[in-house]
Amino acid sequence: MNWFPWLNQPYRQLITQHQQGRSHHALLIQAMAGMGDDALVWGISRWLMCQQPDGLKSCGQCHGCQLMQANTHPDWYRLEAEKGKNTLGIDAVRQVTEKMYHFGQQGGAKIVWLPDAAQLSEAAANALLKTLEEPPANSWFFLSSRDPSRLLATLRSRCMTLHLSPPEEGLSLNWLKKQTSQDEAMLVAALRLSAGAPEAALNLLAAGPWQARQKLCDALPAALQQDILQLLPVLNGDDAAVRIGWLLSLLLDAMKWQQNAGQWLSNVDRQDVVTLLAEHFTPTALNSSAQGWMRCREQLLHVAAVNRELLLTDQLLSWADNMKPALIG
């Protein structure tokens, strides 16, 4: 698993707590996608499973390290929903937590990791809560969550929370430059469109996602001038919510441009589209447009079995009817 330089400080902090006997048995990691929380959990797990750690590092040679490297350690459990499902049920939680009360097969630590704690059903969350209230000896629980507020308050209260904040932009740019040969404007745009999460920015710069984002930017001018439904094919994909996020970032950038705050743009590589929107819409129309697209995005994300194409078509027609462009000045 890849390691990222911005994880060094939280890793040192957590391992030091274990060395000093001050560690918490349940760690809730709040992190955006692309921050490397999985790598952090893996690194800490390797140290905990190592039979002869060397300071802050695992030795890499002992039987525990070899089992971890082979992904076959019998006392390390990854709990997540089955493929094709969004919910983690109570039976899976019970099966693992019962094993935690037994002596570790390797005689050392026992670890449970939930890559997405939001998958827990209410019953599963309550079952896990009981274990966290009376944790077995030498057992450690790692929970990752994009939005901890969606978790049971009682579950959060039994954990120590670690917030993985995005690195300073300059550090992230230096890391990105070592991973790709794209020009700096594209790197900055990808980073800001990913809320500062470096690995997410690198994934966005991959051929498929970046091409989809460029198609949206290229299609906007003609759609605004001719037929707004020209945007339907560039928005209507499995990742439609992400694509709407790109559109929203352009609308927000246009608002910034109108307020002479161009230095804070996210889409620094597509200022042509930003200025077009800023000149094409009044501030009120831009604000209303953004609100309409945010509502559409929320429906896509949270309404079960929503008809995506129909929803997008309705929003585009509503945008055309209710947000008539008006030249400023």
mmCIF file with all atom_site columns, N, CA and C in Angstrom, residues 6-70:
data_model
loop_
_atom_site.group_PDB
_atom_site.id
_atom_site.type_symbol
_atom_site.label_atom_id
_atom_site.label_alt_id
_atom_site.label_comp_id
_atom_site.label_asym_id
_atom_site.label_entity_id
_atom_site.label_seq_id
_atom_site.pdbx_PDB_ins_code
_atom_site.Cartn_x
_atom_site.Cartn_y
_atom_site.Cartn_z
_atom_site.occupancy
_atom_site.B_iso_or_equiv
_atom_site.pdbx_formal_charge
_atom_site.auth_seq_id
_atom_site.auth_comp_id
_atom_site.auth_asym_id
_atom_site.auth_atom_id
_atom_site.pdbx_PDB_model_num
ATOM 1   N N  . TRP A 1 6  ? 2.008   13.354  4.009  1.00 0.00 ? 6  TRP A N  1
ATOM 2   C CA . TRP A 1 6  ? 1.163   14.095  4.948  1.00 0.00 ? 6  TRP A CA 1
ATOM 3   C C  . TRP A 1 6  ? 0.638   13.203  6.085  1.00 0.00 ? 6  TRP A C  1
ATOM 4   N N  . LEU A 1 7  ? 0.900   11.888  5.988  1.00 0.00 ? 7  LEU A N  1
ATOM 5   C CA . LEU A 1 7  ? 0.484   10.980  7.067  1.00 0.00 ? 7  LEU A CA 1
ATOM 6   C C  . LEU A 1 7  ? 1.555   10.828  8.139  1.00 0.00 ? 7  LEU A C  1
ATOM 7   N N  . ASN A 1 8  ? 2.761   11.335  7.890  1.00 0.00 ? 8  ASN A N  1
ATOM 8   C CA . ASN A 1 8  ? 3.867   11.129  8.834  1.00 0.00 ? 8  ASN A CA 1
ATOM 9   C C  . ASN A 1 8  ? 3.541   11.661  10.225 1.00 0.00 ? 8  ASN A C  1
ATOM 10  N N  . GLN A 1 9  ? 3.004   12.885  10.285 1.00 0.00 ? 9  GLN A N  1
ATOM 11  C CA . GLN A 1 9  ? 2.747   13.499  11.595 1.00 0.00 ? 9  GLN A CA 1
ATOM 12  C C  . GLN A 1 9  ? 1.667   12.750  12.377 1.00 0.00 ? 9  GLN A C  1
ATOM 13  N N  . PRO A 1 10 ? 0.480   12.473  11.786 1.00 0.00 ? 10 PRO A N  1
ATOM 14  C CA . PRO A 1 10 ? -0.520  11.712  12.564 1.00 0.00 ? 10 PRO A CA 1
ATOM 15  C C  . PRO A 1 10 ? -0.048  10.306  12.917 1.00 0.00 ? 10 PRO A C  1
ATOM 16  N N  . TYR A 1 11 ? 0.748   9.687   12.039 1.00 0.00 ? 11 TYR A N  1
ATOM 17  C CA . TYR A 1 11 ? 1.280   8.350   12.345 1.00 0.00 ? 11 TYR A CA 1
ATOM 18  C C  . TYR A 1 11 ? 2.182   8.408   13.573 1.00 0.00 ? 11 TYR A C  1
ATOM 19  N N  . ARG A 1 12 ? 3.113   9.365   13.587 1.00 0.00 ? 12 ARG A N  1
ATOM 20  C CA . ARG A 1 12 ? 4.023   9.498   14.737 1.00 0.00 ? 12 ARG A CA 1
ATOM 21  C C  . ARG A 1 12 ? 3.230   9.766   16.017 1.00 0.00 ? 12 ARG A C  1
ATOM 22  N N  . GLN A 1 13 ? 2.227   10.626  15.905 1.00 0.00 ? 13 GLN A N  1
ATOM 23  C CA . GLN A 1 13 ? 1.413   10.975  17.068 1.00 0.00 ? 13 GLN A CA 1
ATOM 24  C C  . GLN A 1 13 ? 0.722   9.735   17.641 1.00 0.00 ? 13 GLN A C  1
ATOM 25  N N  . LEU A 1 14 ? 0.119   8.931   16.771 1.00 0.00 ? 14 LEU A N  1
ATOM 26  C CA . LEU A 1 14 ? -0.634  7.770   17.232 1.00 0.00 ? 14 LEU A CA 1
ATOM 27  C C  . LEU A 1 14 ? 0.275   6.668   17.781 1.00 0.00 ? 14 LEU A C  1
ATOM 28  N N  . ILE A 1 15 ? 1.397   6.419   17.105 1.00 0.00 ? 15 ILE A N  1
ATOM 29  C CA . ILE A 1 15 ? 2.311   5.385   17.586 1.00 0.00 ? 15 ILE A CA 1
ATOM 30  C C  . ILE A 1 15 ? 2.926   5.801   18.919 1.00 0.00 ? 15 ILE A C  1
ATOM 31  N N  . THR A 1 16 ? 3.233   7.077   19.069 1.00 0.00 ? 16 THR A N  1
ATOM 32  C CA . THR A 1 16 ? 3.775   7.573   20.340 1.00 0.00 ? 16 THR A CA 1
ATOM 33  C C  . THR A 1 16 ? 2.775   7.355   21.468 1.00 0.00 ? 16 THR A C  1
ATOM 34  N N  . GLN A 1 17 ? 1.500   7.569   21.185 1.00 0.00 ? 17 GLN A N  1
ATOM 35  C CA . GLN A 1 17 ? 0.470   7.331   22.200 1.00 0.00 ? 17 GLN A CA 1
ATOM 36  C C  . GLN A 1 17 ? 0.454   5.858   22.617 1.00 0.00 ? 17 GLN A C  1
ATOM 37  N N  . HIS A 1 18 ? 0.606   4.962   21.640 1.00 0.00 ? 18 HIS A N  1
ATOM 38  C CA . HIS A 1 18 ? 0.660   3.534   21.971 1.00 0.00 ? 18 HIS A CA 1
ATOM 39  C C  . HIS A 1 18 ? 1.903   3.217   22.802 1.00 0.00 ? 18 HIS A C  1
ATOM 40  N N  . GLN A 1 19 ? 3.031   3.793   22.436 1.00 0.00 ? 19 GLN A N  1
ATOM 41  C CA . GLN A 1 19 ? 4.263   3.527   23.174 1.00 0.00 ? 19 GLN A CA 1
ATOM 42  C C  . GLN A 1 19 ? 4.169   4.002   24.625 1.00 0.00 ? 19 GLN A C  1
ATOM 43  N N  . GLN A 1 20 ? 3.432   5.095   24.831 1.00 0.00 ? 20 GLN A N  1
ATOM 44  C CA . GLN A 1 20 ? 3.320   5.678   26.167 1.00 0.00 ? 20 GLN A CA 1
ATOM 45  C C  . GLN A 1 20 ? 2.119   5.145   26.944 1.00 0.00 ? 20 GLN A C  1
ATOM 46  N N  . GLY A 1 21 ? 1.390   4.196   26.331 1.00 0.00 ? 21 GLY A N  1
ATOM 47  C CA . GLY A 1 21 ? 0.241   3.622   27.008 1.00 0.00 ? 21 GLY A CA 1
ATOM 48  C C  . GLY A 1 21 ? -0.945  4.561   27.110 1.00 0.00 ? 21 GLY A C  1
ATOM 49  N N  . ARG A 1 22 ? -1.023  5.548   26.219 1.00 0.00 ? 22 ARG A N  1
ATOM 50  C CA . ARG A 1 22 ? -2.103  6.539   26.264 1.00 0.00 ? 22 ARG A CA 1
ATOM 51  C C  . ARG A 1 22 ? -3.079  6.379   25.097 1.00 0.00 ? 22 ARG A C  1
ATOM 52  N N  . SER A 1 23 ? -2.971  5.306   24.345 1.00 0.00 ? 23 SER A N  1
ATOM 53  C CA . SER A 1 23 ? -3.800  5.150   23.159 1.00 0.00 ? 23 SER A CA 1
ATOM 54  C C  . SER A 1 23 ? -5.234  4.781   23.530 1.00 0.00 ? 23 SER A C  1
ATOM 55  N N  . HIS A 1 24 ? -6.154  5.163   22.661 1.00 0.00 ? 24 HIS A N  1
ATOM 56  C CA . HIS A 1 24 ? -7.565  4.835   22.845 1.00 0.00 ? 24 HIS A CA 1
ATOM 57  C C  . HIS A 1 24 ? -7.873  3.564   22.060 1.00 0.00 ? 24 HIS A C  1
ATOM 58  N N  . HIS A 1 25 ? -8.747  2.729   22.606 1.00 0.00 ? 25 HIS A N  1
ATOM 59  C CA . HIS A 1 25 ? -9.021  1.447   21.946 1.00 0.00 ? 25 HIS A CA 1
ATOM 60  C C  . HIS A 1 25 ? -9.839  1.601   20.668 1.00 0.00 ? 25 HIS A C  1
ATOM 61  N N  . ALA A 1 26 ? -10.507 2.763   20.483 1.00 0.00 ? 26 ALA A N  1
ATOM 62  C CA . ALA A 1 26 ? -11.318 2.988   19.274 1.00 0.00 ? 26 ALA A CA 1
ATOM 63  C C  . ALA A 1 26 ? -10.975 4.341   18.684 1.00 0.00 ? 26 ALA A C  1
ATOM 64  N N  . LEU A 1 27 ? -10.524 4.338   17.455 1.00 0.00 ? 27 LEU A N  1
ATOM 65  C CA . LEU A 1 27 ? -10.137 5.573   16.765 1.00 0.00 ? 27 LEU A CA 1
ATOM 66  C C  . LEU A 1 27 ? -11.080 5.812   15.598 1.00 0.00 ? 27 LEU A C  1
ATOM 67  N N  . LEU A 1 28 ? -11.735 6.957   15.601 1.00 0.00 ? 28 LEU A N  1
ATOM 68  C CA . LEU A 1 28 ? -12.610 7.362   14.499 1.00 0.00 ? 28 LEU A CA 1
ATOM 69  C C  . LEU A 1 28 ? -11.864 8.383   13.656 1.00 0.00 ? 28 LEU A C  1
ATOM 70  N N  . ILE A 1 29 ? -11.566 8.010   12.405 1.00 0.00 ? 29 ILE A N  1
ATOM 71  C CA . ILE A 1 29 ? -10.798 8.881   11.517 1.00 0.00 ? 29 ILE A CA 1
ATOM 72  C C  . ILE A 1 29 ? -11.752 9.593   10.560 1.00 0.00 ? 29 ILE A C  1
ATOM 73  N N  . GLN A 1 30 ? -11.789 10.892  10.663 1.00 0.00 ? 30 GLN A N  1
ATOM 74  C CA . GLN A 1 30 ? -12.592 11.697  9.746  1.00 0.00 ? 30 GLN A CA 1
ATOM 75  C C  . GLN A 1 30 ? -11.678 12.191  8.628  1.00 0.00 ? 30 GLN A C  1
ATOM 76  N N  . ALA A 1 31 ? -11.973 11.770  7.409  1.00 0.00 ? 31 ALA A N  1
ATOM 77  C CA . ALA A 1 31 ? -11.106 12.135  6.293  1.00 0.00 ? 31 ALA A CA 1
ATOM 78  C C  . ALA A 1 31 ? -11.884 12.118  4.995  1.00 0.00 ? 31 ALA A C  1
ATOM 79  N N  . MET A 1 32 ? -11.568 13.053  4.122  1.00 0.00 ? 32 MET A N  1
ATOM 80  C CA . MET A 1 32 ? -12.147 13.042  2.786  1.00 0.00 ? 32 MET A CA 1
ATOM 81  C C  . MET A 1 32 ? -11.521 11.916  1.970  1.00 0.00 ? 32 MET A C  1
ATOM 82  N N  . ALA A 1 33 ? -12.228 11.516  0.931  1.00 0.00 ? 33 ALA A N  1
ATOM 83  C CA . ALA A 1 33 ? -11.645 10.547  0.006  1.00 0.00 ? 33 ALA A CA 1
ATOM 84  C C  . ALA A 1 33 ? -10.371 11.135  -0.577 1.00 0.00 ? 33 ALA A C  1
ATOM 85  N N  . GLY A 1 34 ? -9.335  10.309  -0.665 1.00 0.00 ? 34 GLY A N  1
ATOM 86  C CA . GLY A 1 34 ? -8.084  10.780  -1.236 1.00 0.00 ? 34 GLY A CA 1
ATOM 87  C C  . GLY A 1 34 ? -7.101  11.318  -0.227 1.00 0.00 ? 34 GLY A C  1
ATOM 88  N N  . MET A 1 35 ? -7.408  11.158  1.077  1.00 0.00 ? 35 MET A N  1
ATOM 89  C CA . MET A 1 35 ? -6.475  11.608  2.105  1.00 0.00 ? 35 MET A CA 1
ATOM 90  C C  . MET A 1 35 ? -5.587  10.478  2.623  1.00 0.00 ? 35 MET A C  1
ATOM 91  N N  . GLY A 1 36 ? -5.895  9.228   2.267  1.00 0.00 ? 36 GLY A N  1
ATOM 92  C CA . GLY A 1 36 ? -5.036  8.117   2.640  1.00 0.00 ? 36 GLY A CA 1
ATOM 93  C C  . GLY A 1 36 ? -5.304  7.542   4.012  1.00 0.00 ? 36 GLY A C  1
ATOM 94  N N  . ASP A 1 37 ? -6.541  7.636   4.515  1.00 0.00 ? 37 ASP A N  1
ATOM 95  C CA . ASP A 1 37 ? -6.844  7.073   5.828  1.00 0.00 ? 37 ASP A CA 1
ATOM 96  C C  . ASP A 1 37 ? -6.628  5.563   5.851  1.00 0.00 ? 37 ASP A C  1
ATOM 97  N N  . ASP A 1 38 ? -6.850  4.895   4.699  1.00 0.00 ? 38 ASP A N  1
ATOM 98  C CA . ASP A 1 38 ? -6.613  3.451   4.652  1.00 0.00 ? 38 ASP A CA 1
ATOM 99  C C  . ASP A 1 38 ? -5.137  3.129   4.850  1.00 0.00 ? 38 ASP A C  1
ATOM 100 N N  . ALA A 1 39 ? -4.254  3.952   4.265  1.00 0.00 ? 39 ALA A N  1
ATOM 101 C CA . ALA A 1 39 ? -2.816  3.742   4.438  1.00 0.00 ? 39 ALA A CA 1
ATOM 102 C C  . ALA A 1 39 ? -2.402  3.988   5.888  1.00 0.00 ? 39 ALA A C  1
ATOM 103 N N  . LEU A 1 40 ? -3.002  4.995   6.524  1.00 0.00 ? 40 LEU A N  1
ATOM 104 C CA . LEU A 1 40 ? -2.679  5.292   7.920  1.00 0.00 ? 40 LEU A CA 1
ATOM 105 C C  . LEU A 1 40 ? -3.084  4.126   8.821  1.00 0.00 ? 40 LEU A C  1
ATOM 106 N N  . VAL A 1 41 ? -4.280  3.601   8.626  1.00 0.00 ? 41 VAL A N  1
ATOM 107 C CA . VAL A 1 41 ? -4.741  2.464   9.432  1.00 0.00 ? 41 VAL A CA 1
ATOM 108 C C  . VAL A 1 41 ? -3.840  1.253   9.202  1.00 0.00 ? 41 VAL A C  1
ATOM 109 N N  . TRP A 1 42 ? -3.455  1.039   7.960  1.00 0.00 ? 42 TRP A N  1
ATOM 110 C CA . TRP A 1 42 ? -2.595  -0.098  7.634  1.00 0.00 ? 42 TRP A CA 1
ATOM 111 C C  . TRP A 1 42 ? -1.232  0.035   8.318  1.00 0.00 ? 42 TRP A C  1
ATOM 112 N N  . GLY A 1 43 ? -0.677  1.237   8.285  1.00 0.00 ? 43 GLY A N  1
ATOM 113 C CA . GLY A 1 43 ? 0.625   1.457   8.917  1.00 0.00 ? 43 GLY A CA 1
ATOM 114 C C  . GLY A 1 43 ? 0.582   1.233   10.415 1.00 0.00 ? 43 GLY A C  1
ATOM 115 N N  . ILE A 1 44 ? -0.455  1.755   11.075 1.00 0.00 ? 44 ILE A N  1
ATOM 116 C CA . ILE A 1 44 ? -0.583  1.564   12.520 1.00 0.00 ? 44 ILE A CA 1
ATOM 117 C C  . ILE A 1 44 ? -0.816  0.084   12.840 1.00 0.00 ? 44 ILE A C  1
ATOM 118 N N  . SER A 1 45 ? -1.639  -0.565  12.012 1.00 0.00 ? 45 SER A N  1
ATOM 119 C CA . SER A 1 45 ? -1.924  -1.988  12.230 1.00 0.00 ? 45 SER A CA 1
ATOM 120 C C  . SER A 1 45 ? -0.654  -2.823  12.133 1.00 0.00 ? 45 SER A C  1
ATOM 121 N N  . ARG A 1 46 ? 0.185   -2.506  11.167 1.00 0.00 ? 46 ARG A N  1
ATOM 122 C CA . ARG A 1 46 ? 1.435   -3.255  11.009 1.00 0.00 ? 46 ARG A CA 1
ATOM 123 C C  . ARG A 1 46 ? 2.311   -3.095  12.247 1.00 0.00 ? 46 ARG A C  1
ATOM 124 N N  . TRP A 1 47 ? 2.352   -1.886  12.795 1.00 0.00 ? 47 TRP A N  1
ATOM 125 C CA . TRP A 1 47 ? 3.169   -1.664  13.997 1.00 0.00 ? 47 TRP A CA 1
ATOM 126 C C  . TRP A 1 47 ? 2.607   -2.450  15.169 1.00 0.00 ? 47 TRP A C  1
ATOM 127 N N  . LEU A 1 48 ? 1.283   -2.444  15.311 1.00 0.00 ? 48 LEU A N  1
ATOM 128 C CA . LEU A 1 48 ? 0.654   -3.144  16.421 1.00 0.00 ? 48 LEU A CA 1
ATOM 129 C C  . LEU A 1 48 ? 0.827   -4.657  16.312 1.00 0.00 ? 48 LEU A C  1
ATOM 130 N N  . MET A 1 49 ? 0.846   -5.169  15.095 1.00 0.00 ? 49 MET A N  1
ATOM 131 C CA . MET A 1 49 ? 0.982   -6.611  14.885 1.00 0.00 ? 49 MET A CA 1
ATOM 132 C C  . MET A 1 49 ? 2.434   -7.079  14.904 1.00 0.00 ? 49 MET A C  1
ATOM 133 N N  . CYS A 1 50 ? 3.360   -6.133  14.810 1.00 0.00 ? 50 CYS A N  1
ATOM 134 C CA . CYS A 1 50 ? 4.789   -6.494  14.779 1.00 0.00 ? 50 CYS A CA 1
ATOM 135 C C  . CYS A 1 50 ? 5.223   -7.027  16.149 1.00 0.00 ? 50 CYS A C  1
ATOM 136 N N  . GLN A 1 51 ? 5.966   -8.103  16.132 1.00 0.00 ? 51 GLN A N  1
ATOM 137 C CA . GLN A 1 51 ? 6.414   -8.738  17.375 1.00 0.00 ? 51 GLN A CA 1
ATOM 138 C C  . GLN A 1 51 ? 7.694   -8.120  17.923 1.00 0.00 ? 51 GLN A C  1
ATOM 139 N N  . GLN A 1 52 ? 8.387   -7.332  17.107 1.00 0.00 ? 52 GLN A N  1
ATOM 140 C CA . GLN A 1 52 ? 9.605   -6.678  17.577 1.00 0.00 ? 52 GLN A CA 1
ATOM 141 C C  . GLN A 1 52 ? 9.781   -5.336  16.852 1.00 0.00 ? 52 GLN A C  1
ATOM 142 N N  . PRO A 1 53 ? 8.869   -4.377  17.124 1.00 0.00 ? 53 PRO A N  1
ATOM 143 C CA . PRO A 1 53 ? 8.942   -3.072  16.441 1.00 0.00 ? 53 PRO A CA 1
ATOM 144 C C  . PRO A 1 53 ? 10.241  -2.340  16.740 1.00 0.00 ? 53 PRO A C  1
ATOM 145 N N  . ASP A 1 54 ? 10.687  -1.590  15.756 1.00 0.00 ? 54 ASP A N  1
ATOM 146 C CA . ASP A 1 54 ? 11.917  -0.811  15.864 1.00 0.00 ? 54 ASP A CA 1
ATOM 147 C C  . ASP A 1 54 ? 11.535  0.662   15.974 1.00 0.00 ? 54 ASP A C  1
ATOM 148 N N  . GLY A 1 55 ? 11.334  1.114   17.197 1.00 0.00 ? 55 GLY A N  1
ATOM 149 C CA . GLY A 1 55 ? 10.911  2.491   17.397 1.00 0.00 ? 55 GLY A CA 1
ATOM 150 C C  . GLY A 1 55 ? 9.522   2.717   16.818 1.00 0.00 ? 55 GLY A C  1
ATOM 151 N N  . LEU A 1 56 ? 9.423   3.650   15.863 1.00 0.00 ? 56 LEU A N  1
ATOM 152 C CA . LEU A 1 56 ? 8.142   3.963   15.241 1.00 0.00 ? 56 LEU A CA 1
ATOM 153 C C  . LEU A 1 56 ? 7.816   3.036   14.080 1.00 0.00 ? 56 LEU A C  1
ATOM 154 N N  . LYS A 1 57 ? 8.731   2.139   13.755 1.00 0.00 ? 57 LYS A N  1
ATOM 155 C CA . LYS A 1 57 ? 8.554   1.295   12.572 1.00 0.00 ? 57 LYS A CA 1
ATOM 156 C C  . LYS A 1 57 ? 8.333   -0.163  12.965 1.00 0.00 ? 57 LYS A C  1
ATOM 157 N N  . SER A 1 58 ? 7.616   -0.876  12.101 1.00 0.00 ? 58 SER A N  1
ATOM 158 C CA . SER A 1 58 ? 7.521   -2.330  12.249 1.00 0.00 ? 58 SER A CA 1
ATOM 159 C C  . SER A 1 58 ? 8.785   -2.934  11.649 1.00 0.00 ? 58 SER A C  1
ATOM 160 N N  . CYS A 1 59 ? 9.187   -4.098  12.151 1.00 0.00 ? 59 CYS A N  1
ATOM 161 C CA . CYS A 1 59 ? 10.473  -4.653  11.729 1.00 0.00 ? 59 CYS A CA 1
ATOM 162 C C  . CYS A 1 59 ? 10.439  -5.196  10.305 1.00 0.00 ? 59 CYS A C  1
ATOM 163 N N  . GLY A 1 60 ? 9.282   -5.650  9.860  1.00 0.00 ? 60 GLY A N  1
ATOM 164 C CA . GLY A 1 60 ? 9.165   -6.188  8.505  1.00 0.00 ? 60 GLY A CA 1
ATOM 165 C C  . GLY A 1 60 ? 9.658   -7.610  8.353  1.00 0.00 ? 60 GLY A C  1
ATOM 166 N N  . GLN A 1 61 ? 10.182  -8.193  9.421  1.00 0.00 ? 61 GLN A N  1
ATOM 167 C CA . GLN A 1 61 ? 10.790  -9.518  9.324  1.00 0.00 ? 61 GLN A CA 1
ATOM 168 C C  . GLN A 1 61 ? 10.072  -10.589 10.139 1.00 0.00 ? 61 GLN A C  1
ATOM 169 N N  . CYS A 1 62 ? 9.437   -10.205 11.231 1.00 0.00 ? 62 CYS A N  1
ATOM 170 C CA . CYS A 1 62 ? 8.820   -11.187 12.121 1.00 0.00 ? 62 CYS A CA 1
ATOM 171 C C  . CYS A 1 62 ? 7.613   -11.847 11.467 1.00 0.00 ? 62 CYS A C  1
ATOM 172 N N  . HIS A 1 63 ? 7.094   -12.871 12.122 1.00 0.00 ? 63 HIS A N  1
ATOM 173 C CA . HIS A 1 63 ? 5.962   -13.621 11.558 1.00 0.00 ? 63 HIS A CA 1
ATOM 174 C C  . HIS A 1 63 ? 4.727   -12.733 11.428 1.00 0.00 ? 63 HIS A C  1
ATOM 175 N N  . GLY A 1 64 ? 4.528   -11.857 12.429 1.00 0.00 ? 64 GLY A N  1
ATOM 176 C CA . GLY A 1 64 ? 3.388   -10.947 12.363 1.00 0.00 ? 64 GLY A CA 1
ATOM 177 C C  . GLY A 1 64 ? 3.470   -10.021 11.161 1.00 0.00 ? 64 GLY A C  1
ATOM 178 N N  . CYS A 1 65 ? 4.662   -9.474  10.913 1.00 0.00 ? 65 CYS A N  1
ATOM 179 C CA . CYS A 1 65 ? 4.859   -8.590  9.755  1.00 0.00 ? 65 CYS A CA 1
ATOM 180 C C  . CYS A 1 65 ? 4.653   -9.343  8.441  1.00 0.00 ? 65 CYS A C  1
ATOM 181 N N  . GLN A 1 66 ? 5.152   -10.556 8.387  1.00 0.00 ? 66 GLN A N  1
ATOM 182 C CA . GLN A 1 66 ? 5.007   -11.350 7.165  1.00 0.00 ? 66 GLN A CA 1
ATOM 183 C C  . GLN A 1 66 ? 3.538   -11.651 6.869  1.00 0.00 ? 66 GLN A C  1
ATOM 184 N N  . LEU A 1 67 ? 2.770   -11.945 7.924  1.00 0.00 ? 67 LEU A N  1
ATOM 185 C CA . LEU A 1 67 ? 1.344   -12.197 7.731  1.00 0.00 ? 67 LEU A CA 1
ATOM 186 C C  . LEU A 1 67 ? 0.618   -10.942 7.269  1.00 0.00 ? 67 LEU A C  1
ATOM 187 N N  . MET A 1 68 ? 0.984   -9.799  7.831  1.00 0.00 ? 68 MET A N  1
ATOM 188 C CA . MET A 1 68 ? 0.359   -8.544  7.411  1.00 0.00 ? 68 MET A CA 1
ATOM 189 C C  . MET A 1 68 ? 0.709   -8.216  5.963  1.00 0.00 ? 68 MET A C  1
ATOM 190 N N  . GLN A 1 69 ? 1.959   -8.407  5.603  1.00 0.00 ? 69 GLN A N  1
ATOM 191 C CA . GLN A 1 69 ? 2.384   -8.131  4.230  1.00 0.00 ? 69 GLN A CA 1
ATOM 192 C C  . GLN A 1 69 ? 1.677   -9.032  3.228  1.00 0.00 ? 69 GLN A C  1
ATOM 193 N N  . ALA A 1 70 ? 1.326   -10.239 3.668  1.00 0.00 ? 70 ALA A N  1
ATOM 194 C CA . ALA A 1 70 ? 0.636   -11.181 2.783  1.00 0.00 ? 70 ALA A CA 1
ATOM 195 C C  . ALA A 1 70 ? -0.884  -11.039 2.868  1.00 0.00 ? 70 ALA A C  1
#
